[in-house]
Amino acid sequence: MDLADFDLISGRADTYLDGINKHVNDYKDEFRKPDFHMRYSKKTVESMPYLSRNAVEKAMAQLEEAGYEFKRKANGNLDSFSFEDVIAIYEQRKVPKYRDQHSKGFVAYFNNLKGGAGKTSACVNAIHAIRTEPSLIHQDIRGLVIDLDPQASATMFLKSNLSVGGQPFTAAKAMFNKNLTREELLRDYVFETDVPGVYVIPAAIDDAFLTTSWLEECEDSLGGQEPHSLLKENIIDKLQCDFDIITVDSGPHMDYFLLNGIVASDALVMPLPPSPVDFHSSLKYLSQMKVLMRYLMEQDIDIEGKELIGFMNKFSPHILQHQESLSGATICLGEKMLDAHIPELSGFQRCGVTLDTVISVDPTMYDGGRSALKSAQDAIYAFARSFFARTQLIRSRQS
Ligand SMILES: Nc1ncnc2c1ncn2[C@@H]1O[C@H](COP(=O)(O)OP(=O)(O)O)[C@@H](O)[C@H]1O
Ligand SMILES: [Mg+2]
């Protein structure tokens, strides 16, 4: 083969990928409802924390008097609320939000060097779930996903039209532009996802080339800025008051993206896949954690107070081997293990087809059984509750 052959094959791959993506996006444009599909029955809303029938009716009357419009049926009845309606009701009731208790966002870096462990899947599904889980809605969590993986899988799930081809406004590019202001980041780099209130800073394939010239770029373009702190200093410190939970996803490489993820985070969140080969690889990464931490300390980086959260992903409780891995994980990680795990469910895989999360997918466009989707949603909500509670515990220890 010569260069022309590579050009030809690369070109075909580009075209094919564009075709797949175009198909998915055209399909969504044609069939997806314009607004976020999730609705909550009046009964459900009345049973949410800090609400009751009286509280909901009073808030509705006050909101309508002030000009707020709930979507009613022709006969004037209201059978369900949109996600925004529920937020408006909580606001009317003056229930404190996350941001009223915490001035800065919590940063969770989903990491494990084992590819396929479920970093991306957990990272994007969890943030949509934390935002919409009925018992957490009152927190009005503003979510942000920062995609550091040049493969851009998180971007693909959250904002599929950005995930193909060159993208000028990626997290990696923002890391290498220290003059960007908060306003410029919010305007150019932060994109809405299909769940209102959850945003993404995308990745793109050409970000990968940065790893080969990282230190030179730090010297030449950033005036010698500390190379492990670019994510923290050039993005997160600027946006920490605009978002409540920030999740970071990266690829399975021991590189500067990974080290920047560790430095920027309050907690390292590690999905542990229980099948033997995957579990062994995950343990190997865990066993190297101490080396990574020592290395960072030698670079004068403060790692005090950084936390670790482990959980099983792709877990099937009836498989003995999986139970054995769970025991092993509990022995190694002790109370750092979450009590919730993410089971192995077709819903998580199938949403990859339409480039959605199990929360953002419009059920009318989901090609599997409804009960399969419901199982995946219930599982990620259980995970979100457990994960969120853990972040609150860590927060309380930080202050
Ligand atoms: N809980 C789960 N149940 C079923 N499939 C899963 C689950 N978590 C992840 N997967 C699938 O496993 C594959 C790898 O997951 P991914 O999140 O991309 O891993 P990573 O980001 O660690 O490389 C994907 O095809 C994904 O759909
Ligand atoms: Mg990934």
Coordinates of C-alpha atoms and ligand atoms in Angstrom, one line a residue, residues 112 114-122 149 153 157 249-250 252 271 313-315 342-346 348-350 352, ligand 1:
N112 CA -10.4 2.4 34.4
K114 CA -9.6 -1.5 30.8
G115 CA -11.4 -0.7 27.6
G116 CA -15.0 -1.8 27.5
A117 CA -15.4 -1.6 31.3
G118 CA -18.3 0.7 30.8
K119 CA -16.8 4.1 31.6
T120 CA -18.6 5.9 28.9
S121 CA -21.9 4.1 29.2
A122 CA -22.0 4.7 33.0
D149 CA -11.6 10.5 24.8
S153 CA -18.1 8.1 22.4
F157 CA -24.4 9.4 23.0
D249 CA -14.8 10.5 30.5
S250 CA -11.5 9.4 28.9
P252 CA -8.3 3.6 28.1
P271 CA -16.6 0.8 36.9
N313 CA -20.9 -2.8 35.9
K314 CA -22.3 -5.4 33.6
F315 CA -23.1 -7.4 36.7
I342 CA -25.2 -1.6 37.1
P343 CA -26.5 -4.9 35.8
E344 CA -25.7 -6.2 32.3
L345 CA -28.8 -5.3 30.4
S346 CA -29.6 -5.1 26.7
F348 CA -27.6 -0.1 27.6
Q349 CA -26.3 -1.7 24.4
R350 CA -29.4 -1.1 22.3
G352 CA -26.0 2.7 21.2
Ligands
LIG1 N1 -24.4 -2.4 32.1 C1 -24.2 -2.8 30.8 N2 -25.0 -3.7 30.3 C2 -24.8 -4.1 29.0 N3 -23.9 -3.6 28.2 C3 -23.1 -2.6 28.7 C4 -23.2 -2.1 30.0 N4 -22.3 -1.2 30.2 C5 -21.6 -1.0 29.0 N5 -22.1 -1.9 28.1 C6 -21.6 -2.1 26.7 O1 -20.3 -2.5 26.8 C7 -19.5 -1.8 25.7 C8 -18.4 -1.0 26.3 O2 -18.9 0.0 27.1 P1 -18.2 1.4 27.2 O3 -19.0 2.3 28.1 O4 -18.0 1.9 25.8 O5 -16.8 1.1 27.9 P2 -15.5 2.0 28.0 O6 -15.9 3.4 27.9 O7 -15.0 1.7 29.4 O8 -14.6 1.5 27.0 C9 -20.5 -1.0 25.0 O9 -21.0 -1.7 23.9 C10 -21.7 -0.8 25.9 O10 -22.9 -0.6 25.3

